[in-house]
mmCIF file of C-alpha atoms in Angstrom:
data_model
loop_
_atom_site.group_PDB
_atom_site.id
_atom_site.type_symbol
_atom_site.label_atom_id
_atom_site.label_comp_id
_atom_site.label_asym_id
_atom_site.label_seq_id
_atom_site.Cartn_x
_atom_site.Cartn_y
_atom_site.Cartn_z
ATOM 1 C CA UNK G 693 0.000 0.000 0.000
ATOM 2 C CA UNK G 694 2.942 2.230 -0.263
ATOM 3 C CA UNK G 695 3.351 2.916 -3.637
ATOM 4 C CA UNK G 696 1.615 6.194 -4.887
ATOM 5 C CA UNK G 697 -0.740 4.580 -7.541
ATOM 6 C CA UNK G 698 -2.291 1.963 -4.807
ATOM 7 C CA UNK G 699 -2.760 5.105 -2.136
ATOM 8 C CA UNK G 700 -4.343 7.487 -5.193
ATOM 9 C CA UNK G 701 -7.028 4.331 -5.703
ATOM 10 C CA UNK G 702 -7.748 3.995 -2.297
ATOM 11 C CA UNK G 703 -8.446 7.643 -1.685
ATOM 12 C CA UNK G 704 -10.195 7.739 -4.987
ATOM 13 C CA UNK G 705 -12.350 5.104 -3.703
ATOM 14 C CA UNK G 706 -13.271 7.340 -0.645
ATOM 15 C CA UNK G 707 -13.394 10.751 -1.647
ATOM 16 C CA UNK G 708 -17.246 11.395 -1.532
ATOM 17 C CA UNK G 709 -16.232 10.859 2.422
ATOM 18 C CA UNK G 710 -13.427 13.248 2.605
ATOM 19 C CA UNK G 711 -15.413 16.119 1.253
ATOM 20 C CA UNK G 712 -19.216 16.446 -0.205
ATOM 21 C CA UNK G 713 -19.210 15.967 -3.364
ATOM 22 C CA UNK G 714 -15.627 14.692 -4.053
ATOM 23 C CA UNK G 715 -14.893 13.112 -7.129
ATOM 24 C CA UNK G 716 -10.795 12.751 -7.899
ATOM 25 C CA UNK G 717 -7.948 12.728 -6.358
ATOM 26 C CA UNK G 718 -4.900 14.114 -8.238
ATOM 27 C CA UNK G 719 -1.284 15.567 -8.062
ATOM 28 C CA UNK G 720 -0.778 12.458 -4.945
ATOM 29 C CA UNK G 721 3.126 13.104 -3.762
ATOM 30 C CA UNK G 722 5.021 12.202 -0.407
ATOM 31 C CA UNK G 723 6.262 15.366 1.572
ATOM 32 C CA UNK G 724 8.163 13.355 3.860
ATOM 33 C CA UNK G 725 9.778 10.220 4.146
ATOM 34 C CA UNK G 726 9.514 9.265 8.159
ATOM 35 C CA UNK G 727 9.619 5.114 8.873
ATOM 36 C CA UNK G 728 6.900 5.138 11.451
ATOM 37 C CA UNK G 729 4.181 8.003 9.469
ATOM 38 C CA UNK G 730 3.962 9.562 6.158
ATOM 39 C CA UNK G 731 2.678 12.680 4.564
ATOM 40 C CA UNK G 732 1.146 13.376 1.352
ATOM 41 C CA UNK G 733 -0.474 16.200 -0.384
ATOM 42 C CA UNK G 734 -3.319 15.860 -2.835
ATOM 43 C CA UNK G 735 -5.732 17.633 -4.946
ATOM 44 C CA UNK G 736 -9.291 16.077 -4.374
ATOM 45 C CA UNK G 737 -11.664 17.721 -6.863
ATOM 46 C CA UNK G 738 -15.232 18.182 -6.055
ATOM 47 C CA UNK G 739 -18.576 18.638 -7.750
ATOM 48 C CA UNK G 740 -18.833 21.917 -6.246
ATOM 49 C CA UNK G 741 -15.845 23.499 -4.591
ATOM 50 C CA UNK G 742 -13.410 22.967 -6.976
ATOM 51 C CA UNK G 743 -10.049 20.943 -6.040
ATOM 52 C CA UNK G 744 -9.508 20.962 -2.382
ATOM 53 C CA UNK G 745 -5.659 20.735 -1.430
ATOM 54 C CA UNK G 746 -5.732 18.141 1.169
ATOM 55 C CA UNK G 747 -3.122 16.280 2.764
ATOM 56 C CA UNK G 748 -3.068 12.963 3.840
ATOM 57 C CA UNK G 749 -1.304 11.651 7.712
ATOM 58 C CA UNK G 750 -0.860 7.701 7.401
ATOM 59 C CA UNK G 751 1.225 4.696 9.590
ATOM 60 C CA UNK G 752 1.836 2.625 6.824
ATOM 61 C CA UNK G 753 1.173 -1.549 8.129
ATOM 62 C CA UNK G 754 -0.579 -2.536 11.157
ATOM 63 C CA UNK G 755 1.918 -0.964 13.670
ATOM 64 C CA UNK G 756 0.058 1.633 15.654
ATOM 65 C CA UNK G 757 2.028 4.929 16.167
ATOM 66 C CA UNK G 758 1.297 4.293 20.214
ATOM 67 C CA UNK G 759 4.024 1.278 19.934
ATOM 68 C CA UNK G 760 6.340 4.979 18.568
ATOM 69 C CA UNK G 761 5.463 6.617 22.072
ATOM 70 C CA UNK G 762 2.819 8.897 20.009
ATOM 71 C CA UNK G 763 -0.636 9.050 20.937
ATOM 72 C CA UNK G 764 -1.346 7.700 17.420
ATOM 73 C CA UNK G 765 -3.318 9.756 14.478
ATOM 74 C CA UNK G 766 -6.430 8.910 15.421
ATOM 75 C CA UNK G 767 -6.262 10.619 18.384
ATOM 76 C CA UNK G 768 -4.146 13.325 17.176
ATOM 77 C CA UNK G 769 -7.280 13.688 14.880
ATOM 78 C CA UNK G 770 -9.267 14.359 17.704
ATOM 79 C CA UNK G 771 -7.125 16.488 19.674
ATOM 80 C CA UNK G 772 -6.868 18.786 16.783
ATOM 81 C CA UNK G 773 -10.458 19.483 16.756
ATOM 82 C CA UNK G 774 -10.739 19.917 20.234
ATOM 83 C CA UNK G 775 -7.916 22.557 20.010
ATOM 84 C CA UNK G 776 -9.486 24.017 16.706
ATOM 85 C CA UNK G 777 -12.700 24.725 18.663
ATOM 86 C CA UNK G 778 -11.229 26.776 21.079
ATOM 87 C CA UNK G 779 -9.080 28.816 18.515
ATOM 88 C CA UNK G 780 -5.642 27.204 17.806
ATOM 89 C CA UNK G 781 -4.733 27.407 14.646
ATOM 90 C CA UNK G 782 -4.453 24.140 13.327
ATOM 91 C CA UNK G 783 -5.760 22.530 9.914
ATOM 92 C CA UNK G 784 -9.602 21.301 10.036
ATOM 93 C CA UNK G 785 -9.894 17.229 10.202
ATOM 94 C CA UNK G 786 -11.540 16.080 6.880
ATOM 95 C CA UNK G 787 -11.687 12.172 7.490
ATOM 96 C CA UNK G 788 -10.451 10.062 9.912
ATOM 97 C CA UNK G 789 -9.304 6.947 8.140
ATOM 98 C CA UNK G 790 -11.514 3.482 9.401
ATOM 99 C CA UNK G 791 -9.889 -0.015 8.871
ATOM 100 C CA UNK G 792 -12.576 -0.069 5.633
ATOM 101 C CA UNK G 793 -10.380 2.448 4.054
ATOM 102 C CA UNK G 794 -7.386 -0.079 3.299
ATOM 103 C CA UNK G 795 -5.217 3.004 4.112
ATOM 104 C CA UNK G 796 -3.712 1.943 7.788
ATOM 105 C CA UNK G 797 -4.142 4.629 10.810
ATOM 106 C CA UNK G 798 -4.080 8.296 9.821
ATOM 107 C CA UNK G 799 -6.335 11.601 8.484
ATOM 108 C CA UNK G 800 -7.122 13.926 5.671
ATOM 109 C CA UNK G 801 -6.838 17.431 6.971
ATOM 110 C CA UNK G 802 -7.044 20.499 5.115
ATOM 111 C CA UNK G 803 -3.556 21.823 3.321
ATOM 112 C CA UNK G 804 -2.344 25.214 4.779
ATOM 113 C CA UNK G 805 -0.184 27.458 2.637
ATOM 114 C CA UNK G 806 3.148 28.273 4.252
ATOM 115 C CA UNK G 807 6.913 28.074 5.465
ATOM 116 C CA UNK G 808 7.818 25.086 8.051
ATOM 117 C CA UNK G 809 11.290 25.524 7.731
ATOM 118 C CA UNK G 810 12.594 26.995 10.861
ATOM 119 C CA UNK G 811 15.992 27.981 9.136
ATOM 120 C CA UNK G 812 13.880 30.210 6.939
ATOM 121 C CA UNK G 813 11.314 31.358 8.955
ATOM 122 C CA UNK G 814 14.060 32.925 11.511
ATOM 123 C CA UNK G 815 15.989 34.331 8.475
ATOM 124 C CA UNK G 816 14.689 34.822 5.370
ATOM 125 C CA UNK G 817 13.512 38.787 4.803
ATOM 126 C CA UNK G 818 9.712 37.800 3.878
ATOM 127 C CA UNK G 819 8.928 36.661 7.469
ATOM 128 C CA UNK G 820 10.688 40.318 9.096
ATOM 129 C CA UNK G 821 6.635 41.288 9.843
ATOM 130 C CA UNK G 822 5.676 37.767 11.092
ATOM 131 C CA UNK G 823 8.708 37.793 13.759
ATOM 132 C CA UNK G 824 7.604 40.734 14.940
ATOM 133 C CA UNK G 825 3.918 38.850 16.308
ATOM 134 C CA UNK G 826 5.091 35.298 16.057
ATOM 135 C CA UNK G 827 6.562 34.606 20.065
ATOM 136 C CA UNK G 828 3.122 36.531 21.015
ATOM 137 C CA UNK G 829 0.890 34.552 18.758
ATOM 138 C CA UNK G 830 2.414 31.032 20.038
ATOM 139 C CA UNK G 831 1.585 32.655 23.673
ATOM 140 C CA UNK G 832 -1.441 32.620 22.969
ATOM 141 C CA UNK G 833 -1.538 29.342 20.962
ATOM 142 C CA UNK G 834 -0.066 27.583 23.942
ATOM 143 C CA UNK G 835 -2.291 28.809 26.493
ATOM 144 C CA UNK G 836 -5.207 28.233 24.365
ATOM 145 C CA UNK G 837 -4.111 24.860 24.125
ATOM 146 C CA UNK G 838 -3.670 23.869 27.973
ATOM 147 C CA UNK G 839 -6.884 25.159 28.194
ATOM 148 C CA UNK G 840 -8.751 22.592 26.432
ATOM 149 C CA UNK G 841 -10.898 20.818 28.880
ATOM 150 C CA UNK G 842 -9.322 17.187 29.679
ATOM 151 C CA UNK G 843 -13.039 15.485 29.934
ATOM 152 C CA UNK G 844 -14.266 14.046 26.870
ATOM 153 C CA UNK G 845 -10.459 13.645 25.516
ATOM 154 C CA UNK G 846 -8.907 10.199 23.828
ATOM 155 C CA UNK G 847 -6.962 8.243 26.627
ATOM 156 C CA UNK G 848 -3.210 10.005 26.886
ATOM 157 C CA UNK G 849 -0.268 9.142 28.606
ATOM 158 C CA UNK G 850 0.370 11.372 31.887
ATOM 159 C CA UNK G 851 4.266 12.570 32.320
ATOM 160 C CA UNK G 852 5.461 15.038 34.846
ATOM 161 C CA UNK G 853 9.211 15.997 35.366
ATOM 162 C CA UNK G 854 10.414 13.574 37.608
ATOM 163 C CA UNK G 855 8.705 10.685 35.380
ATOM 164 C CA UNK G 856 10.295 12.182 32.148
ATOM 165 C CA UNK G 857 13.445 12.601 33.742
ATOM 166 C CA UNK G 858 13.341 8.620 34.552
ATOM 167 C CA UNK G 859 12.187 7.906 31.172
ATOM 168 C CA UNK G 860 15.246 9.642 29.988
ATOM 169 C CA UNK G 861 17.696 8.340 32.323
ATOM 170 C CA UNK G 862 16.953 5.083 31.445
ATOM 171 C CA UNK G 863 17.228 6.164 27.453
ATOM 172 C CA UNK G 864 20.520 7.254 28.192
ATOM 173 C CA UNK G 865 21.776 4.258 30.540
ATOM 174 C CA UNK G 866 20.452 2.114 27.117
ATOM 175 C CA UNK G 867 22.681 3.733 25.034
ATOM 176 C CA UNK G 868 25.485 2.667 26.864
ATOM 177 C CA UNK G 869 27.710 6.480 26.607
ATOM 178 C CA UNK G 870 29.343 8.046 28.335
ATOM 179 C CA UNK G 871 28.525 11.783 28.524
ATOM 180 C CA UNK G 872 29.688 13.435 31.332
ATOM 181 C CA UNK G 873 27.841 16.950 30.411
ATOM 182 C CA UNK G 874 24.572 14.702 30.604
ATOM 183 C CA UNK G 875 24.956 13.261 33.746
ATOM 184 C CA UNK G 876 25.807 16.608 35.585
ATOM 185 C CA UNK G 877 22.717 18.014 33.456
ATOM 186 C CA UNK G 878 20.840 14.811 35.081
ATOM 187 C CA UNK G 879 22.268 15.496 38.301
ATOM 188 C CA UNK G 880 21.110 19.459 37.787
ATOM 189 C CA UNK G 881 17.567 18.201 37.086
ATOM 190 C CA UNK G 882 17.174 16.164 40.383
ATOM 191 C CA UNK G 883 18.393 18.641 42.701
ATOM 192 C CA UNK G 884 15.895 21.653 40.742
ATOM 193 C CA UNK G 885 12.957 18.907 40.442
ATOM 194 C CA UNK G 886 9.909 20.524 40.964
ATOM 195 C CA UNK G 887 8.706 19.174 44.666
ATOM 196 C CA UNK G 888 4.875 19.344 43.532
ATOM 197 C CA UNK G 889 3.235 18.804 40.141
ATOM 198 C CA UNK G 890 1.394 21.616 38.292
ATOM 199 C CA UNK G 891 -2.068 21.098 37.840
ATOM 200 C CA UNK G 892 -2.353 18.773 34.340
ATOM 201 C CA UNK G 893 -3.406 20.324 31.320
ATOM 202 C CA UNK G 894 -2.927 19.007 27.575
ATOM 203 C CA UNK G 895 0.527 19.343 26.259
ATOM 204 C CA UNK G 896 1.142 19.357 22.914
ATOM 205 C CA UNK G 897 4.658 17.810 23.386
ATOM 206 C CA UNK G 898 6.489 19.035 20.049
ATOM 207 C CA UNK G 899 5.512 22.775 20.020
ATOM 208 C CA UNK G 900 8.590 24.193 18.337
ATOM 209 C CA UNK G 901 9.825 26.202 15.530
ATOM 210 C CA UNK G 902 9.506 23.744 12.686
ATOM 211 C CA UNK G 903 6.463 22.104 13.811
ATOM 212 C CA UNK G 904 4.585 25.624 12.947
ATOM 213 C CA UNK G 905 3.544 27.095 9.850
ATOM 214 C CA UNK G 906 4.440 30.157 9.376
ATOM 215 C CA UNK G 907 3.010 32.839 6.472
ATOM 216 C CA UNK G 908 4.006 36.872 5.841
ATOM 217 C CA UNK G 909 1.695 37.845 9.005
ATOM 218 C CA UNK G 910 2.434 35.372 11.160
ATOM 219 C CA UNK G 911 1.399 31.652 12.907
ATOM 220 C CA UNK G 912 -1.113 30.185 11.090
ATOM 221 C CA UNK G 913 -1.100 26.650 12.237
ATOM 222 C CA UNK G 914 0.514 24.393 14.650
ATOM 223 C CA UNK G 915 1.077 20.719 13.181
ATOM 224 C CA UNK G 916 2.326 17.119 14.783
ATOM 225 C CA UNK G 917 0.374 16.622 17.813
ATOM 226 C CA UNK G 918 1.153 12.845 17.956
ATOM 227 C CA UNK G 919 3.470 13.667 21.135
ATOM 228 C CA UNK G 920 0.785 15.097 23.479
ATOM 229 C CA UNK G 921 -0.231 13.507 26.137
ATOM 230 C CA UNK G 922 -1.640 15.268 29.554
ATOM 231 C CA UNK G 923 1.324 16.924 31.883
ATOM 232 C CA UNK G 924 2.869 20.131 33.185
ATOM 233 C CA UNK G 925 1.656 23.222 31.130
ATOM 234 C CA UNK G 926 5.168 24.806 31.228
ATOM 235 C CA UNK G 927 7.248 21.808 29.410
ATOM 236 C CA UNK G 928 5.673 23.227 26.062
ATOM 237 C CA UNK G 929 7.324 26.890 26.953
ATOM 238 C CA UNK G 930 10.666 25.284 27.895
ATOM 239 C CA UNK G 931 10.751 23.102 24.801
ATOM 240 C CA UNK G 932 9.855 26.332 22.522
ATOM 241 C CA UNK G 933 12.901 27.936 23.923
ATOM 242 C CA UNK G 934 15.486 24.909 23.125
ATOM 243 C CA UNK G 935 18.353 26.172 21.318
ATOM 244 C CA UNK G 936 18.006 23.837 18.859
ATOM 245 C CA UNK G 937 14.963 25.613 17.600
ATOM 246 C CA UNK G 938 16.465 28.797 17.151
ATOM 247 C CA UNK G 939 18.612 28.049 14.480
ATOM 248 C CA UNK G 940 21.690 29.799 14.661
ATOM 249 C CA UNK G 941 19.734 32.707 16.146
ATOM 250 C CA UNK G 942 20.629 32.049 19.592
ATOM 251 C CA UNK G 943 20.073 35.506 21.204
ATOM 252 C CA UNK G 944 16.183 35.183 20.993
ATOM 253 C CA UNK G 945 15.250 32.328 23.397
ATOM 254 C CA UNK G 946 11.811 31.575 21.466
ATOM 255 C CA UNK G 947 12.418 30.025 18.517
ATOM 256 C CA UNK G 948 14.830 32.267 17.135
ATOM 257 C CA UNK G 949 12.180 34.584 16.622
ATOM 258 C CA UNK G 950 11.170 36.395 19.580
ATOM 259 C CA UNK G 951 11.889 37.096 23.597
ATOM 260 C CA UNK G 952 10.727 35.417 26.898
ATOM 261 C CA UNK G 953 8.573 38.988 27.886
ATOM 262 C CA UNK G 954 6.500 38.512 24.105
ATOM 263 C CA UNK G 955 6.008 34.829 24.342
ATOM 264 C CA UNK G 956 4.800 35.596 28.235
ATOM 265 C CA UNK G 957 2.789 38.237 26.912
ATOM 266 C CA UNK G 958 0.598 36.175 24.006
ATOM 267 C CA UNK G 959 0.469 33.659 26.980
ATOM 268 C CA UNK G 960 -1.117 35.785 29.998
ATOM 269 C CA UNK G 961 -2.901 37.489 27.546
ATOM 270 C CA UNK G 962 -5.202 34.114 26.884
ATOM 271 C CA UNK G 963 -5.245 33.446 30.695
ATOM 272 C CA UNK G 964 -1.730 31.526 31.374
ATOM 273 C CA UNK G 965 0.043 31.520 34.260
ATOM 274 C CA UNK G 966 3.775 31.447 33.488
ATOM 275 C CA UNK G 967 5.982 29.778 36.161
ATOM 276 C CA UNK G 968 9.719 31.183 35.504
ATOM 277 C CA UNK G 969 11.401 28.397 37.475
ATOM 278 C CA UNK G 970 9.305 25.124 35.546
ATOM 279 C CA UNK G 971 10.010 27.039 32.616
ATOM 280 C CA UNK G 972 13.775 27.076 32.893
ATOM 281 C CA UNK G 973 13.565 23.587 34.715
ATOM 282 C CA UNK G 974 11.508 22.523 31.336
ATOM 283 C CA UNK G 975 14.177 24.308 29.252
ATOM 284 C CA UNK G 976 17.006 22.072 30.677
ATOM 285 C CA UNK G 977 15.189 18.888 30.642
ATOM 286 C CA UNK G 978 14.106 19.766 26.694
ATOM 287 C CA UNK G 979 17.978 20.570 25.682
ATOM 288 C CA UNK G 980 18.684 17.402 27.607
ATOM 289 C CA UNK G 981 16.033 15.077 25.718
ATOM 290 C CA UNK G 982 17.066 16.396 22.888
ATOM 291 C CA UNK G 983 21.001 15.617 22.843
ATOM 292 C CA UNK G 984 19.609 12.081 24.165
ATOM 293 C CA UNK G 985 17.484 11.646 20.573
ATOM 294 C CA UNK G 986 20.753 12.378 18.997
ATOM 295 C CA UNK G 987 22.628 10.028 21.094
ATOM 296 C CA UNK G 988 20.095 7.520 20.260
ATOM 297 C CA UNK G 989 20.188 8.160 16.057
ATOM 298 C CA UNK G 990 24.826 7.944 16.512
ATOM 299 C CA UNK G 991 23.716 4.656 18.407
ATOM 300 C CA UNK G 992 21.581 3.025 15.891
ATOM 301 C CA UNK G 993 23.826 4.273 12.801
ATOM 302 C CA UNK G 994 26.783 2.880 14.459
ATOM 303 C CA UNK G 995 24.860 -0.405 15.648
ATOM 304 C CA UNK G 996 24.120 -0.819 11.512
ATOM 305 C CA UNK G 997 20.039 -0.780 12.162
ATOM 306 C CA UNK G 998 19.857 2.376 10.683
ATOM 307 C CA UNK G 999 21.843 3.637 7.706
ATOM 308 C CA UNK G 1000 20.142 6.548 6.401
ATOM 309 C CA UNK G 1001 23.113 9.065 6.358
ATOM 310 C CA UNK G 1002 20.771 12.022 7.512
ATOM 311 C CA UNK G 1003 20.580 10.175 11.056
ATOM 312 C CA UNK G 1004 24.414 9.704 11.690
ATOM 313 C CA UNK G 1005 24.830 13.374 11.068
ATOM 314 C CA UNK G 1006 21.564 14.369 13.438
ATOM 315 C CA UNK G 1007 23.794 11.943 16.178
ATOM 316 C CA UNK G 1008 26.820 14.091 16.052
ATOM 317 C CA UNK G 1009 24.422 16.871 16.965
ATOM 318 C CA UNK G 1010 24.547 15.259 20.745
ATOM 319 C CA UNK G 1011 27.501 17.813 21.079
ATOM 320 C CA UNK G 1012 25.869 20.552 20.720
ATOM 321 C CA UNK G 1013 23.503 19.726 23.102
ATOM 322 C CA UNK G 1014 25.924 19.414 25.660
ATOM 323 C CA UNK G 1015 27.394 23.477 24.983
ATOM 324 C CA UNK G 1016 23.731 24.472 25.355
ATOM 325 C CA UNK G 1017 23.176 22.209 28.882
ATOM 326 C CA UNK G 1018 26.543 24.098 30.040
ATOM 327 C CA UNK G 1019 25.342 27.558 29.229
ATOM 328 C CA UNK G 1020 22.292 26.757 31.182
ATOM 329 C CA UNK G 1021 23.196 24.715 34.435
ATOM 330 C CA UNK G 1022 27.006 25.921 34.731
ATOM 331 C CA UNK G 1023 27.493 29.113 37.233
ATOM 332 C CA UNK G 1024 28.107 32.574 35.315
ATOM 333 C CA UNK G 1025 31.458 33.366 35.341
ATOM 334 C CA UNK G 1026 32.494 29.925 35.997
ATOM 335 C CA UNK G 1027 35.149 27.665 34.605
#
């Protein structure tokens, strides 16, 4: 069912059900080339809108994306609408695929016009008026987004920071490296846990530059929810700020595209409380996670189960992780 002509025919098959009145399907082609999901774009023309650009969010096989650690696209499906209906920008939910289908787990969601690459969105001259809103308007994203009420939701995974930081931990010890910048970062995150939980709200896990897109004015949707689960409101702000987000533009914390006071702004502003010390707790424990999902690519390119050459050079990216844990946990001024 992965080749192109076999995935046009079963759309085709379905398209009165993705939209009234659809008819064809045409222009199929893969956006990205993930092992675990795939995305592809399509025309689907109707009897009376015209061709609708769609795009289509699949697990190819029988393996759910839960066995991934993802919530899996059927509830990401959900979640979407649930955020949509309290004013997230996010693409509307056409279909939700049903075993019928012959298409695996996944959606059809609407196609959004736009810039996902964070290198370009931080840089490129065309986006000078969106940086100017674009930390506020993920504020306010964010917050609208935690505020979602939990009853009625799919069944999610609950993680707060000492869990994560287990879940981690044990990551690492798997790997079997030695990274002395990770265990004092590990060390640094046990003596600054948090010594209650925050009260749980819906995290959308993977809220980051590059996980956004971006037009001339600004956010106009937030994409890949298969991460969320329910947890501490403030891991999404820390893992906005990563460093690895900002690409190359290190001296603005969100994203490369804004400061802590507008992000805080957009945030308040939609009735979130922002917690400076989870934040910067969050921010450590996201630069962290992140050099350990590098660690984990140099492990399985070296180990021979993975020999795309794209994740041997993400793995020697676990270096870099380890300047930003230093700037963050070691004392100013300090050796």
């Amino acid at each position: 069912m992965d080749e192109p002509e076999a995935i046009a025919a079963a759309l085709q098959a379905i398209a009165a059900r993705i939209a009234p009145g659809g008819r064809t399907v045409d222009g199929l082609r893969r956006l990205s080339g993930g092992a675990s999901q795939q995305t592809w774009a399509f025309e689907l023309g109707t009897a009376g809108e015209g061709a609708l650009p769609l795009i289509l969010r699949r697990a190819p096989g029988v393996q759910s994306a839960r066995d991934h650690g993802s919530a899996g696209l059927a509830t990401e499906a959900a979640l979407i609408d649930a955020a949509r209906a309290l004013g997230v920008p996010a693409p509307a939910v056409c279909h939700v695929l049903q075993p019928a289908d012959g298409l695996g787990e996944g959606f059809v969601m609407a196609r959004i016009e736009g810039e996902t690459l964070g290198r370009r969105i931080v840089r490129d001259e065309r986006f000078e008026p969106a940086r100017r809103v674009l930390a506020r308007q993920c504020g306010q994203a964010l917050a609208k987004i935690h505020r979602v009420p939990l009853a009625g939701l799919p069944p999610l995974r609950r993680s707060g920071a000492r869990a994560e930081l287990d879940f981690q931990l044990a990551l690492h010890r798997g790997h079997g490296t030695a990274r002395p910048v990770f265990e004092a970062a590990f060390q640094w995150l046990r003596r600054h846990a948090p010594a209650t939980e925050a009260a749980p709200v819906l995290v959308h896990g993977d809220f980051r530059n590059g996980n956004l897109i971006v037009g001339e004015q600004g956010l106009r949707a937030v994409l890949d929810w298969e991460l969320a689960h329910i947890g501490d409101p403030m891991e999404d702000l820390g893992w906005l700020c990563v460093n690895a987000w900002r690409f190359g533009r290190d001296e603005l914390p969100v994203g490369g595209f804004g400061t802590l006071a507008e992000l805080f702004e957009g945030y308040t502003a939609e009735g979130g409380t922002v917690d400076t010390g989870r934040l910067r707790y969050w921010q450590v424990l996201g630069t962290l996670k992140w050099g350990i999902v590098c660690e984990a690519m140099a492990h399985a390119w070296l180990g021979g189960s993975e020999r795309e050459l794209e994740k041997a050079v993400i793995g020697r990216r676990a270096s870099e992780a380890e300047i930003d844990l230093l700037a963050l946990i070691a004392p100013q001024g300090g050796a």
